[in-house]
Amino acid sequence: MRNARALPWFVPLILVVGLLYVYPVLDVVRLSFTNAGLLHPGYQYTLRSYVDMLRTGDLGQTLWITIVFVFFSVVFQLLLGFFISLAIIAGEQLKLRGTVVVRTAVLAAWAMPGVMIGIIWRMLMDESPSGILNFLLSKVGIGHVAFLSSPSVALVSVIVANIWRGTAFSMIMQYAGLKTIPDELYEAAKVDGATSWRRLVHITVPMMAPLLMVNLILITISTFNTFDMIMALTGGGPGRATEVMALSIYDRIFHTYELGGGAAMAVVLLVINLLMAWVYMRMSRRTEGMTTS
Amino acid sequence: MRQRRIAATIGLYAVYVVLLVVFLFPLYWVFATSLKTIPELFHSPPVLWPKVPQGQNYNHVLVYTPVVTYLKNSAILVFFTVVGTLVVSIPAAFGFSRFRMRFSRQAMLGVLMCQMISPLVIVIPLYNYLNRVHLLNSYFAVILVYIAIQVPPTVWFLKGFLDTIPVSMEEAAWLDGCNRLQSLVRIILPVSVPAIASATVLIVIESWSQFIVPFILLNSDRLYPVSVGLINLQSTSDVISTHYLAAASILAVLPVVVIFVVLQKFIVSALTAGSVKG
């Protein structure tokens, strides 16, 4: 009865979620069990895509590249975000000028489209004699770096660009978190003679731990889904050295026209998404009051 | 004590300078590149600032590339996405906030679940379907997907805000004979303007950046938004036209950068709201 009265408010939401989430997700799972091609309509149900993905090692290779990419991106975004937010809060407490300018500069990288980030870093990582990053590195005695043409270096380059792009989100979340720690805690610790290092380890870090976990999960999910930035920076290359899951799915469907094979890889990504979402819900229940952003 | 304060100030400013260089130099480099001549592009060592800034590079880009079309397309997509997202999200957020229902929490978690799903996963079957019924290149379909991507975070954000508005404000209106819809429009919406503004700014920035959806569902240069247009320019341009690509990139992000700097206050509050117990 009560639910029926509330229903009209949810009609648009139910339509959007049903049509654009529930239906496509079920359909992608169905397609993953077929040998459908993009160009011809007929197909049969088969487990072939999953078997091939495992047998050829495609899944293993793509997962490995993706996990390396996600792990290093996320660790550095979290640490740098924490460090920068501490530096800005410390500046605000000392009433320094320029804290807003610094905050804005960091956040600007977040507001840019991912494609733009890829284009910017491709210009910076130009490997010709007029490339600026190689020129700057040569000034500090580092020889020529093949940023985007060497398979092993390219993955590092992509990670660096992604850290540059994503640090702002962690910074702003933690900046808001740091502001909620009551000053009295620090005052009391000061009275007890705690050094600033001990205050950081015994007050700031434990108080921030739940938020840091939520932050970690959110950026892990979004990094797993990265597509546009890598597309513009390396296109997944050289070879397949920087081909993360999303690029691999795209490549399977739109370059080799294996709709079923791409859908199978997409289901793996979907499972990862849902696992992370589940962890996130468990975490945010424990730290009630934290939701999403 | 005073000496420690001075040391801390110097240390912090050193950190700030490093941060500003790291985060602004890449943008500066693109801007400087957009004003170079062709010989300056290839000069070794690299040219930090062109001798005579070539403003006409921008003219060239405006006349000979479809960048203005891209900008217009992005504006259309973003506008309808904002309107559609709010039309779907406001009633739902209001419902979640005001009605005691069974499975309300589960439904909110379901919405959150949608937010975690990669847009690529939902675009694949939609592409397949639209392709079969010959509806690729349809802005209607693209805007629907844009809206679907923005709805989950917007519902969560607005619900969190509406929870902070006491029901007693509405009760007065009910006594005057208003129904729920009227009290939403007359009482709740006016006090929700700052929250709706924050949500709008986030929707604008994220939809402006949206890439994978138009990249897959559109395949005509006339229809591309800036993100897809830029990738297209990048793949068709060669080293000799890097300065044009840089100029096009600057034009493509100018609108979001302006919105971002002017409305930064709303962005910070939208990004941090709900993530922390206030």
XYZ file of C-alpha atoms in Angstrom:
571
model
C 0.000 0.000 0.000
C 2.662 2.485 1.085
C 4.964 1.329 -1.683
C 2.191 1.835 -4.237
C 1.747 5.459 -3.191
C 5.468 6.108 -3.628
C 5.731 4.334 -6.983
C 4.985 7.280 -9.337
C 8.089 9.105 -8.058
C 10.261 6.230 -9.209
C 8.800 5.576 -12.668
C 11.475 7.520 -14.614
C 14.266 5.942 -12.555
C 12.868 2.440 -13.030
C 12.620 3.007 -16.804
C 16.204 4.277 -17.046
C 17.682 1.524 -14.892
C 15.621 -1.212 -16.542
C 16.220 -0.123 -20.115
C 19.831 1.027 -19.845
C 21.314 -1.144 -17.100
C 19.321 -4.321 -16.466
C 18.572 -5.126 -20.106
C 22.095 -4.398 -21.471
C 23.789 -6.294 -18.630
C 21.635 -9.380 -19.203
C 22.178 -9.075 -22.939
C 25.955 -8.787 -22.647
C 26.001 -11.940 -20.499
C 23.849 -13.713 -23.102
C 26.099 -12.541 -25.969
C 29.190 -13.753 -24.128
C 27.853 -17.321 -24.456
C 27.463 -17.010 -28.252
C 29.758 -16.959 -31.261
C 28.057 -13.808 -32.572
C 30.014 -11.626 -34.963
C 29.457 -7.929 -35.374
C 28.817 -8.122 -39.110
C 26.523 -11.121 -39.510
C 23.286 -11.700 -37.605
C 23.306 -15.490 -37.045
C 24.864 -17.109 -33.985
C 24.856 -20.202 -31.805
C 25.232 -20.637 -28.084
C 28.702 -21.832 -27.064
C 31.304 -21.547 -24.336
C 33.944 -21.000 -27.004
C 34.772 -17.378 -26.126
C 35.594 -18.194 -22.524
C 37.597 -21.291 -23.434
C 39.612 -19.414 -26.083
C 40.226 -16.479 -23.769
C 41.833 -18.814 -21.235
C 43.572 -21.102 -23.729
C 45.293 -18.355 -25.728
C 46.350 -16.514 -22.589
C 44.589 -13.341 -23.800
C 42.688 -12.989 -20.559
C 45.779 -13.530 -18.429
C 47.823 -10.986 -20.353
C 45.122 -8.301 -20.363
C 44.322 -8.854 -16.684
C 48.000 -8.604 -15.773
C 48.484 -5.314 -17.657
C 45.273 -3.939 -16.153
C 46.205 -4.945 -12.616
C 49.688 -3.399 -12.877
C 48.102 -0.231 -14.277
C 45.431 -0.089 -11.565
C 47.735 -0.992 -8.670
C 50.387 1.647 -9.295
C 47.866 4.329 -10.353
C 45.777 3.835 -7.243
C 48.633 3.615 -4.722
C 50.259 6.804 -5.962
C 46.986 8.719 -6.369
C 46.062 7.873 -2.795
C 49.461 8.736 -1.317
C 49.941 11.919 -3.343
C 46.346 12.970 -2.677
C 46.931 12.530 1.048
C 50.214 14.405 0.943
C 48.815 17.324 -1.090
C 45.691 17.655 1.067
C 47.887 17.748 4.199
C 50.049 20.447 2.586
C 46.996 22.543 1.700
C 45.393 22.173 5.142
C 48.709 23.075 6.817
C 48.892 26.168 4.605
C 45.343 27.162 5.500
C 46.118 26.854 9.210
C 49.122 29.144 8.794
C 46.870 31.466 6.720
C 49.273 31.295 3.766
C 48.299 32.893 0.481
C 47.927 30.696 -2.567
C 46.332 27.554 -1.131
C 43.277 28.042 -3.331
C 45.510 28.479 -6.388
C 47.269 25.182 -5.671
C 43.972 23.391 -5.087
C 42.567 24.779 -8.347
C 45.659 23.797 -10.343
C 45.496 20.194 -9.118
C 41.738 19.970 -9.709
C 42.059 21.355 -13.247
C 43.687 18.079 -14.311
C 40.620 16.238 -13.048
C 38.161 18.469 -14.945
C 39.830 17.809 -18.324
C 38.434 15.159 -20.660
C 40.530 11.961 -20.619
C 41.218 12.336 -24.336
C 42.783 15.732 -23.663
C 45.009 14.213 -20.949
C 46.212 11.625 -23.475
C 46.911 14.290 -26.112
C 48.787 16.499 -23.614
C 51.044 13.696 -22.420
C 51.700 12.465 -25.935
C 53.015 15.939 -26.748
C 55.146 16.035 -23.590
C 56.530 12.541 -24.248
C 57.527 13.325 -27.826
C 60.621 11.190 -28.495
C 62.120 13.424 -31.211
C 64.924 15.896 -30.361
C 62.259 18.585 -29.812
C 60.486 16.569 -27.097
C 60.251 18.563 -23.894
C 60.315 15.794 -21.263
C 63.401 14.157 -22.752
C 65.028 17.594 -22.946
C 64.304 18.278 -19.250
C 65.542 14.807 -18.246
C 68.758 15.341 -20.199
C 69.353 18.464 -18.075
C 69.451 16.281 -14.952
C 71.686 13.732 -16.636
C 69.146 11.136 -17.718
C 69.571 9.801 -21.244
C 66.911 9.534 -23.932
C 63.772 7.707 -22.753
C 61.552 5.854 -25.237
C 58.384 6.878 -23.384
C 55.822 5.498 -25.800
C 57.721 3.265 -28.221
C 59.268 0.834 -25.715
C 56.695 -1.697 -24.463
C 57.952 -1.789 -20.880
C 58.381 1.993 -20.575
C 55.023 2.712 -22.232
C 53.108 1.084 -19.391
C 54.986 3.267 -16.891
C 54.258 6.360 -19.023
C 50.550 5.559 -19.079
C 50.566 5.094 -15.305
C 52.344 8.431 -14.786
C 49.799 10.267 -16.942
C 46.970 8.572 -15.076
C 48.392 9.525 -11.677
C 48.627 13.126 -12.874
C 45.002 12.978 -13.940
C 43.498 11.190 -10.942
C 45.335 12.568 -7.909
C 42.906 15.492 -7.660
C 39.933 13.292 -6.826
C 41.716 11.634 -3.891
C 43.076 14.986 -2.776
C 39.670 16.636 -2.597
C 38.036 13.684 -0.810
C 40.769 13.563 1.797
C 40.850 17.348 2.100
C 37.171 17.201 3.097
C 37.896 14.312 5.475
C 40.791 16.081 7.180
C 38.586 19.100 7.843
C 36.199 16.968 9.918
C 38.853 15.841 12.425
C 38.177 17.924 15.560
C 40.947 20.373 16.484
C 40.611 19.397 20.161
C 42.245 16.038 19.411
C 45.363 17.763 18.122
C 45.325 20.321 20.962
C 45.126 17.546 23.551
C 47.964 15.664 21.873
C 50.073 18.818 21.815
C 49.498 19.297 25.539
C 50.709 15.737 26.045
C 53.853 16.680 24.119
C 53.223 14.584 20.976
C 55.423 15.538 18.015
C 53.774 16.377 14.696
C 54.888 12.992 13.331
C 53.229 11.177 16.243
C 50.064 13.276 15.807
C 49.972 12.235 12.141
C 50.435 8.535 12.929
C 48.212 8.340 16.025
C 45.410 10.793 15.190
C 45.245 11.687 11.486
C 45.810 8.261 9.939
C 43.432 6.282 12.220
C 40.725 8.948 11.930
C 41.081 8.931 8.141
C 41.320 5.154 7.703
C 37.636 4.481 6.844
C 37.551 7.360 4.354
C 40.825 6.210 2.803
C 39.305 2.759 2.263
C 36.215 4.200 0.547
C 38.475 6.469 -1.518
C 40.649 3.485 -2.463
C 37.705 1.433 -3.700
C 36.180 4.294 -5.713
C 39.407 5.057 -7.563
C 40.106 1.351 -8.093
C 36.761 0.965 -9.872
C 37.205 4.030 -12.058
C 40.790 3.034 -12.934
C 39.693 -0.466 -13.950
C 37.278 1.198 -16.396
C 39.883 3.547 -17.961
C 39.583 3.845 -21.739
C 39.753 7.364 -23.193
C 43.091 8.510 -21.759
C 44.995 5.408 -22.932
C 43.213 5.482 -26.291
C 44.611 8.967 -26.937
C 48.056 8.346 -25.413
C 49.099 4.960 -26.823
C 46.003 3.371 -28.384
C 46.945 0.278 -26.349
C 50.363 -0.087 -27.958
C 53.141 -0.492 -28.729
C 51.907 -3.933 -29.710
C 49.486 -4.637 -26.880
C 51.750 -3.405 -24.090
C 49.216 -0.946 -22.663
C 46.018 -2.708 -23.708
C 43.925 -2.665 -20.524
C 40.591 -4.488 -20.280
C 38.376 -1.776 -21.765
C 40.695 -1.385 -24.781
C 40.852 -5.122 -25.262
C 37.046 -5.359 -25.265
C 36.828 -2.552 -27.821
C 39.505 -4.123 -29.984
C 37.784 -7.519 -30.002
C 34.429 -6.076 -31.031
C 35.325 -3.297 -33.429
C 38.592 -4.464 -34.985
C 38.215 -8.222 -35.177
C 34.387 -8.075 -35.073
C 34.096 -10.820 -32.429
C 30.981 -9.668 -30.627
C 30.827 -12.841 -28.530
C 34.526 -12.696 -27.633
C 34.312 -9.015 -26.693
C 31.194 -9.661 -24.632
C 33.003 -12.437 -22.740
C 35.818 -10.043 -21.838
C 33.185 -7.441 -20.910
C 31.581 -9.948 -18.526
C 34.951 -10.349 -16.775
C 35.113 -6.558 -16.375
C 31.502 -6.545 -15.157
C 32.285 -9.174 -12.516
C 35.235 -7.083 -11.326
C 32.968 -3.989 -11.196
C 30.334 -5.803 -9.153
C 32.873 -7.362 -6.780
C 34.317 -3.918 -6.077
C 30.812 -2.498 -5.621
C 30.090 -5.248 -3.090
C 33.284 -4.473 -1.151
C 32.350 -0.797 -1.252
C 28.914 -1.479 0.227
C 30.407 -3.591 3.009
C 32.861 -0.808 3.792
C 30.379 2.031 3.692
C 27.960 0.160 5.945
C 30.692 -0.022 8.554
C 31.423 3.676 8.185
C 27.814 4.771 8.205
C 27.195 8.208 6.762
C 29.662 7.832 3.952
C 28.032 7.410 0.618
C 29.272 8.234 -2.777
C 30.518 11.182 -4.660
C 58.290 28.787 17.981
C 58.518 31.685 15.552
C 61.462 30.077 13.762
C 59.534 26.819 13.356
C 56.696 28.782 11.831
C 59.002 30.403 9.310
C 60.567 27.058 8.455
C 57.119 25.528 7.944
C 56.093 28.431 5.711
C 59.174 28.090 3.535
C 58.736 24.313 3.339
C 55.088 24.602 2.341
C 55.786 27.205 -0.327
C 58.480 24.928 -1.760
C 55.883 22.143 -1.977
C 53.365 24.530 -3.581
C 55.851 25.618 -6.243
C 56.605 22.001 -7.139
C 52.867 21.205 -7.327
C 52.127 24.231 -9.509
C 54.946 23.320 -11.912
C 53.877 19.666 -12.116
C 50.194 20.436 -12.671
C 50.390 23.601 -14.779
C 53.460 23.044 -16.957
C 51.782 20.383 -19.156
C 48.918 22.806 -19.850
C 51.369 25.621 -20.499
C 53.245 23.404 -22.950
C 50.113 22.698 -25.003
C 49.288 26.402 -25.044
C 52.838 27.348 -26.103
C 52.765 24.634 -28.797
C 49.487 26.006 -30.143
C 51.223 29.333 -30.888
C 54.345 27.981 -32.632
C 55.490 28.029 -36.255
C 56.303 24.735 -37.963
C 60.117 25.188 -37.660
C 59.659 25.916 -33.959
C 57.777 22.619 -33.556
C 60.860 20.744 -34.773
C 63.513 22.910 -33.154
C 66.081 21.233 -30.956
C 66.363 22.078 -28.107
C 62.598 22.538 -27.761
C 61.224 26.087 -27.905
C 59.720 27.096 -24.552
C 57.839 30.101 -25.932
C 57.467 31.029 -29.627
C 59.394 34.108 -30.795
C 56.269 35.544 -32.401
C 53.123 33.843 -31.056
C 51.113 32.620 -34.047
C 47.541 33.592 -33.163
C 46.468 32.686 -36.696
C 46.901 29.003 -35.803
C 43.579 29.376 -34.048
C 42.033 30.955 -37.137
C 43.238 28.047 -39.192
C 41.693 25.542 -36.775
C 38.386 27.410 -36.650
C 38.160 27.587 -40.441
C 39.663 24.299 -41.617
C 38.623 21.831 -38.901
C 35.107 21.077 -37.612
C 36.038 22.131 -34.077
C 33.147 24.618 -33.876
C 30.740 21.834 -34.879
C 32.253 19.591 -32.200
C 31.772 22.304 -29.568
C 28.180 22.876 -30.646
C 27.473 19.115 -30.550
C 28.959 18.812 -27.075
C 26.835 21.722 -25.875
C 23.651 20.083 -27.227
C 24.460 16.695 -25.661
C 25.388 18.235 -22.324
C 22.299 20.469 -22.205
C 19.818 17.633 -22.740
C 21.766 15.374 -20.401
C 21.491 17.931 -17.596
C 17.754 18.419 -18.130
C 17.044 14.690 -18.469
C 19.185 13.690 -15.503
C 17.461 16.197 -13.226
C 13.986 15.185 -14.435
C 14.731 11.551 -13.562
C 16.792 12.124 -10.421
C 14.847 14.790 -8.501
C 11.598 12.801 -8.077
C 13.530 9.604 -7.282
C 15.761 11.346 -4.730
C 12.666 12.946 -3.197
C 10.931 9.553 -3.035
C 13.925 7.876 -1.394
C 14.206 10.705 1.091
C 10.508 11.097 2.025
C 8.734 7.746 1.759
C 9.235 4.908 4.244
C 9.273 1.906 1.940
C 10.236 -1.723 2.092
C 13.434 -2.436 0.165
C 14.281 1.276 0.057
C 17.867 0.622 1.159
C 18.241 -2.273 -1.290
C 16.980 -0.057 -4.112
C 19.489 2.677 -3.234
C 22.278 0.073 -3.256
C 21.004 -1.161 -6.620
C 21.351 2.372 -7.970
C 24.863 2.542 -6.548
C 25.665 -0.768 -8.225
C 24.742 0.762 -11.613
C 27.206 3.576 -10.975
C 30.047 1.060 -10.636
C 29.388 -0.617 -14.000
C 31.661 0.446 -16.838
C 29.732 2.355 -19.536
C 31.482 0.131 -22.068
C 29.619 -2.911 -20.727
C 26.215 -1.353 -21.366
C 27.160 0.282 -24.662
C 28.111 -3.021 -26.354
C 24.611 -4.578 -26.457
C 23.081 -1.173 -27.161
C 25.377 -0.782 -30.171
C 24.436 -4.227 -31.366
C 20.744 -3.459 -30.955
C 20.824 0.047 -32.488
C 22.914 -1.278 -35.355
C 20.265 -3.896 -36.176
C 17.427 -1.342 -36.159
C 19.576 1.243 -38.017
C 19.456 3.793 -35.212
C 23.168 4.453 -34.876
C 24.038 8.149 -35.082
C 20.915 8.941 -33.087
C 21.372 11.759 -30.582
C 18.278 10.543 -28.796
C 19.919 7.194 -28.029
C 23.240 8.818 -27.086
C 21.559 11.298 -24.739
C 19.611 8.477 -23.066
C 22.869 6.673 -22.300
C 24.497 9.906 -21.060
C 21.504 10.383 -18.751
C 21.688 6.779 -17.540
C 25.343 7.282 -16.592
C 24.661 10.497 -14.659
C 21.481 9.396 -12.851
C 22.980 7.092 -10.151
C 25.469 9.581 -8.646
C 22.918 12.409 -8.947
C 20.192 10.445 -7.117
C 22.605 9.642 -4.290
C 23.843 13.211 -4.042
C 20.374 14.822 -4.073
C 18.933 12.240 -1.670
C 21.728 13.034 0.771
C 20.889 16.713 0.522
C 17.089 16.282 0.803
C 17.582 14.218 3.975
C 18.931 17.351 5.642
C 15.731 19.348 4.965
C 13.291 18.861 7.875
C 9.880 17.442 6.935
C 8.301 20.078 9.197
C 8.921 22.628 6.423
C 6.611 20.651 4.165
C 4.017 19.921 6.847
C 3.121 23.603 7.005
C 2.416 23.527 3.279
C 0.290 20.393 3.591
C -1.895 22.168 6.161
C -2.470 24.840 3.525
C -3.761 22.122 1.212
C -0.661 21.384 -0.855
C -0.076 17.825 -2.012
C 3.361 16.194 -2.142
C 4.150 17.434 -5.646
C 3.173 21.006 -4.789
C 5.229 21.010 -1.616
C 8.198 19.655 -3.575
C 7.924 22.442 -6.128
C 7.104 25.315 -3.736
C 9.059 24.402 -0.608
C 11.803 21.893 -1.363
C 13.101 22.988 -4.776
C 13.724 26.638 -3.814
C 15.917 25.642 -0.857
C 17.643 22.969 -2.956
C 19.003 25.386 -5.561
C 22.630 25.207 -4.322
C 22.588 21.384 -4.302
C 20.991 21.214 -7.747
C 23.589 23.706 -8.986
C 26.401 21.526 -7.624
C 24.904 18.439 -9.233
C 24.522 20.318 -12.521
C 28.146 21.433 -12.583
C 29.303 17.854 -12.037
C 26.979 16.557 -14.760
C 28.272 19.216 -17.170
C 31.942 18.420 -16.539
C 31.501 14.654 -16.683
C 29.276 14.691 -19.765
C 31.638 17.081 -21.535
C 34.407 14.513 -20.941
C 32.251 11.553 -21.969
C 34.061 9.630 -24.666
C 33.281 5.953 -24.940
C 29.529 6.362 -25.539
C 29.665 8.774 -28.514
C 32.828 7.036 -29.800
C 30.867 3.802 -30.219
C 27.323 4.999 -30.927
C 28.171 7.788 -33.392
C 30.197 7.419 -36.571
C 29.796 10.664 -38.437
C 32.191 13.585 -38.178
C 29.233 15.981 -38.244
C 27.863 14.506 -35.020
C 30.971 14.083 -32.876
C 31.309 15.921 -29.570
C 34.715 17.444 -28.757
C 36.219 14.365 -27.072
C 35.675 12.137 -30.112
C 36.442 15.025 -32.469
C 39.850 15.515 -30.832
C 40.777 11.833 -31.198
C 39.707 12.091 -34.810
C 41.895 15.170 -35.356
C 44.762 13.448 -33.557
C 44.596 10.386 -35.783
C 44.340 12.396 -39.003
C 46.994 14.985 -38.117
C 50.712 14.291 -38.358
C 53.695 15.804 -36.572
C 53.723 18.747 -38.952
C 50.335 19.912 -37.664
C 50.886 19.376 -33.927
C 50.396 23.112 -33.375
C 46.891 22.872 -34.883
C 46.038 19.865 -32.713
C 47.232 21.848 -29.682
C 45.105 24.843 -30.673
C 42.043 22.629 -31.205
C 42.630 21.004 -27.814
C 42.784 24.391 -26.106
C 39.503 25.450 -27.779
C 37.902 22.130 -26.808
C 38.626 22.440 -23.099
C 38.179 26.196 -22.795
C 34.456 25.978 -21.944
C 34.922 23.427 -19.139
C 37.937 25.262 -17.777
C 35.940 28.503 -17.585
C 33.002 26.732 -15.931
C 35.403 24.979 -13.604
C 37.246 28.090 -12.442
C 34.094 30.204 -12.056
C 32.061 27.538 -10.256
C 34.837 25.802 -8.345
C 33.018 26.328 -5.057
C 30.109 24.161 -6.255
C 32.444 21.462 -7.553
C 34.345 21.088 -4.312
C 31.092 20.843 -2.353
C 29.560 18.360 -4.800
C 32.625 16.128 -4.837
C 32.956 16.085 -1.085
C 29.295 16.066 -0.064
C 28.170 12.693 1.146
C 31.688 11.283 1.085
C 32.233 12.554 4.608
C 29.939 12.691 7.562
C 29.457 16.450 7.824
